[in-house]
């Protein structure tokens, strides 16, 4: 039989083992509590600790670099350079109006526009070679190459009302023209409203339309001499 000392030793040894196991369990419990708190904090902060422990790591995939896009450099299209065409100044086909300037003379105007001097005087009804012009006055300048018109020869036996074209001569008046062609001033003006602007100043060289033999010519009597008895 065991004595008291042996029993007390056996009981003391069992109690020591129990205390050691309890201590270990307590430490493990504390560790688990701490780990739990840490996991909760990480979870609430978005760290995803619990999921990351068991989450399957993604399999890395190789990313191919993007295929470079070849940009086409636009080629320069040659543009045609247009050469401006020379401006042609039209040559007057008939007399044109000119305003006399300071120090102008009929001779200098004729030289400036390369026209015939006598024709310039004639179309402005300047008689006897005179040139009575003043600055600001408007005169007619003949076209280059224009010369004095020649008299129009009209047959005397034309039918009544025949229309002809007549070129105004130096010294012409409507009265002289009407008498020459057996017509009237009124009929000449009616046929030439777009040509004759001033019936008292008709420029030399313009053409007018005339109806001939509208009136009976007035006979001209030759003067007779009285013989002394």
Coordinates of C-alpha atoms in Angstrom, one line a residue:
X1 CA 0.0 0.0 0.0
X2 CA 1.0 3.5 -0.7
X3 CA 1.9 5.7 2.2
X4 CA 0.6 9.3 2.5
X5 CA 3.8 10.8 1.0
X6 CA 3.5 8.8 -2.1
X7 CA -0.2 9.6 -2.6
X8 CA 0.5 13.3 -2.1
X9 CA 3.3 13.2 -4.7
X10 CA 1.1 11.5 -7.2
X11 CA -1.7 14.0 -6.7
X12 CA 0.7 16.9 -6.9
X13 CA 2.1 15.6 -10.2
X14 CA -1.3 15.4 -11.7
X15 CA -2.3 18.8 -10.7
X16 CA 0.9 20.2 -12.3
X17 CA 0.1 18.6 -15.6
X18 CA -3.4 20.1 -15.5
X19 CA -2.1 23.6 -14.8
X20 CA 0.4 23.3 -17.7
X21 CA -2.3 22.2 -20.1
X22 CA -4.6 25.0 -18.9
X23 CA -1.9 27.5 -19.5
X24 CA -1.2 26.3 -23.0
X25 CA -5.0 26.4 -23.8
X26 CA -5.3 29.9 -22.4
X27 CA -2.4 31.1 -24.6
X28 CA -3.8 29.5 -27.7
X29 CA -7.2 31.1 -26.9
X30 CA -5.6 34.5 -26.6
X31 CA -3.7 34.0 -29.9
X32 CA -6.9 33.0 -31.6
X33 CA -8.8 36.0 -30.2
X34 CA -6.0 38.3 -31.4
X35 CA -6.0 36.7 -34.8
X36 CA -9.8 37.1 -35.0
X37 CA -9.7 40.7 -34.1
X38 CA -7.0 41.4 -36.7
X39 CA -9.0 39.6 -39.4
X40 CA -12.1 41.5 -38.6
X41 CA -10.2 44.8 -38.7
X42 CA -8.7 43.9 -42.0
X43 CA -12.0 42.9 -43.4
X44 CA -13.7 46.1 -42.4
X45 CA -10.9 48.2 -43.8
X46 CA -11.2 46.4 -47.2
X47 CA -8.0 44.5 -46.9
X48 CA -9.8 41.3 -47.7
X49 CA -7.5 39.3 -45.4
X50 CA -9.7 36.3 -45.0
X51 CA -10.5 36.1 -48.7
X52 CA -6.9 36.6 -49.7
X53 CA -5.8 33.7 -47.6
X54 CA -7.9 31.2 -49.6
X55 CA -8.3 33.0 -52.9
X56 CA -6.8 31.4 -55.8
X57 CA -4.0 33.3 -57.3
X58 CA -4.8 34.4 -60.8
X59 CA -2.8 32.7 -63.5
X60 CA -0.6 35.3 -65.2
X61 CA -1.4 35.8 -68.9
X62 CA 1.0 37.2 -71.3
X63 CA -0.1 40.5 -72.7
X64 CA 0.9 41.1 -76.3
X65 CA 2.1 44.6 -77.1
X66 CA -0.4 46.4 -79.4
X67 CA 0.3 46.1 -83.1
X68 CA 1.7 49.4 -84.3
X69 CA -0.6 51.1 -86.8
X70 CA 1.4 52.4 -89.7
X71 CA 0.3 55.9 -90.5
X72 CA 0.4 56.8 -94.1
X73 CA 2.1 60.1 -94.7
X74 CA 0.0 62.0 -97.3
X75 CA 2.0 62.8 -100.4
X76 CA 1.9 66.4 -101.6
X77 CA -0.1 66.8 -104.7
X78 CA 1.5 69.4 -107.0
X79 CA -0.9 72.3 -107.6
X80 CA -1.0 74.1 -110.9
X81 CA 0.0 77.7 -110.6
X82 CA -2.3 79.7 -112.8
X83 CA -0.5 82.5 -114.7
X84 CA -2.8 85.5 -114.9
X85 CA -3.7 86.3 -118.5
X86 CA -2.6 89.8 -119.7
X87 CA -5.4 92.3 -119.5
X88 CA -6.2 93.6 -123.0
X89 CA -7.4 97.2 -123.1
X90 CA -10.0 97.5 -125.8
X91 CA -9.4 100.0 -128.5
X92 CA -12.3 102.4 -128.9
X93 CA -14.2 101.7 -132.1
X94 CA -15.6 105.2 -132.3
X95 CA -15.3 108.7 -130.9
X96 CA -15.2 108.9 -127.1
X97 CA -15.7 111.7 -124.7
X98 CA -12.6 113.4 -123.0
X99 CA -12.5 116.1 -120.4
X100 CA -10.0 118.8 -121.1
X101 CA -7.3 119.2 -118.5
X102 CA -5.0 122.1 -117.6
X103 CA -2.4 122.9 -120.3
X104 CA -4.2 120.7 -122.8
X105 CA -4.3 121.6 -126.5
X106 CA -5.9 119.9 -129.5
X107 CA -2.5 119.0 -130.7
X108 CA -1.3 117.4 -127.4
X109 CA -4.6 115.5 -127.1
X110 CA -4.2 114.2 -130.7
X111 CA -0.7 113.0 -129.9
X112 CA -1.7 111.5 -126.5
X113 CA -4.4 109.3 -128.1
X114 CA -2.5 108.8 -131.4
X115 CA -5.3 110.2 -133.5
X116 CA -5.5 112.5 -136.6
X117 CA -5.3 116.2 -135.6
X118 CA -7.7 117.4 -138.4
X119 CA -10.2 114.6 -137.6
X120 CA -10.2 115.8 -133.9
X121 CA -11.0 119.3 -135.0
X122 CA -13.7 118.1 -137.5
X123 CA -15.7 115.9 -135.1
X124 CA -15.8 118.8 -132.6
X125 CA -16.9 121.3 -135.3
X126 CA -13.8 123.4 -134.7
X127 CA -13.5 125.5 -137.9
X128 CA -10.5 127.2 -139.5
X129 CA -8.0 125.1 -137.6
X130 CA -8.9 126.7 -134.3
X131 CA -9.0 124.8 -131.0
X132 CA -11.1 126.9 -128.5
X133 CA -10.9 124.5 -125.6
X134 CA -10.7 125.3 -121.8
X135 CA -10.1 123.1 -118.8
X136 CA -13.2 121.1 -117.8
X137 CA -14.7 121.2 -121.2
X138 CA -15.7 117.9 -122.7
X139 CA -14.8 117.2 -126.3
X140 CA -14.9 114.1 -128.6
X141 CA -11.7 112.2 -129.4
X142 CA -11.8 110.1 -132.6
X143 CA -10.8 106.5 -132.5
X144 CA -7.2 105.6 -133.5
X145 CA -7.0 105.4 -137.3
X146 CA -10.3 107.3 -137.8
X147 CA -10.1 109.8 -140.7
X148 CA -12.4 112.5 -142.1
X149 CA -15.5 111.0 -143.7
X150 CA -15.9 111.2 -147.4
X151 CA -19.2 112.6 -148.8
X152 CA -21.9 110.1 -149.4
X153 CA -23.0 109.9 -153.1
X154 CA -26.7 109.2 -153.2
X155 CA -28.6 108.6 -156.5
X156 CA -31.2 111.2 -157.2
X157 CA -33.8 108.8 -158.5
X158 CA -34.3 106.8 -155.3
X159 CA -38.0 105.8 -154.5
X160 CA -39.9 107.9 -152.0
X161 CA -39.1 106.9 -148.4
X162 CA -36.0 104.9 -149.2
X163 CA -33.8 104.6 -146.1
X164 CA -30.1 105.4 -146.4
X165 CA -27.2 105.8 -143.9
X166 CA -25.5 109.1 -144.0
X167 CA -22.2 110.1 -142.3
X168 CA -22.2 113.6 -140.8
X169 CA -19.7 115.9 -142.5
X170 CA -18.0 119.0 -141.2
X171 CA -20.4 121.9 -141.3
X172 CA -23.5 119.7 -141.6
X173 CA -26.8 120.9 -139.9
X174 CA -30.1 119.1 -139.9
X175 CA -31.6 121.8 -142.1
X176 CA -28.8 121.3 -144.8
X177 CA -29.2 117.5 -144.6
X178 CA -33.0 117.7 -144.9
X179 CA -32.7 120.0 -147.9
X180 CA -30.0 117.8 -149.5
X181 CA -32.1 114.6 -149.4
X182 CA -35.6 116.1 -149.7
X183 CA -36.7 115.1 -146.3
X184 CA -37.7 116.9 -143.0
X185 CA -35.9 117.7 -139.8
X186 CA -38.7 116.1 -137.8
X187 CA -38.4 112.8 -139.7
X188 CA -34.6 112.7 -139.2
X189 CA -34.9 113.3 -135.5
X190 CA -37.6 110.6 -135.2
X191 CA -35.4 108.0 -136.9
X192 CA -32.3 108.9 -134.8
X193 CA -33.5 109.4 -131.3
X194 CA -30.7 107.1 -130.0
X195 CA -28.0 108.9 -132.0
X196 CA -28.7 112.6 -132.0
X197 CA -28.7 114.1 -128.5
X198 CA -28.4 117.7 -129.5
X199 CA -29.8 118.7 -132.9
X200 CA -27.7 121.9 -132.9
X201 CA -24.4 120.1 -132.3
X202 CA -24.2 116.8 -134.2
X203 CA -20.7 115.3 -133.9
X204 CA -18.8 114.8 -137.2
X205 CA -18.4 111.1 -138.2
X206 CA -21.5 109.6 -136.7
X207 CA -24.0 107.8 -138.9
X208 CA -27.6 108.6 -139.1
X209 CA -30.6 107.1 -140.9
X210 CA -32.5 109.2 -143.4
X211 CA -35.6 108.6 -145.5
X212 CA -35.1 110.4 -148.8
X213 CA -37.5 112.1 -151.2
X214 CA -40.2 112.6 -148.7
X215 CA -40.9 116.2 -150.0
X216 CA -40.8 117.8 -153.4
X217 CA -37.6 119.7 -153.9
X218 CA -38.0 123.5 -154.0
X219 CA -37.0 124.7 -157.4
X220 CA -34.1 127.1 -157.5
X221 CA -34.4 130.0 -159.9
X222 CA -31.3 131.4 -161.5
X223 CA -31.0 135.2 -161.1
X224 CA -31.9 137.2 -164.2
X225 CA -30.3 140.4 -165.3
X226 CA -32.4 143.4 -166.3
X227 CA -31.3 144.9 -169.6
X228 CA -31.2 148.7 -169.7
X229 CA -33.3 150.2 -172.4

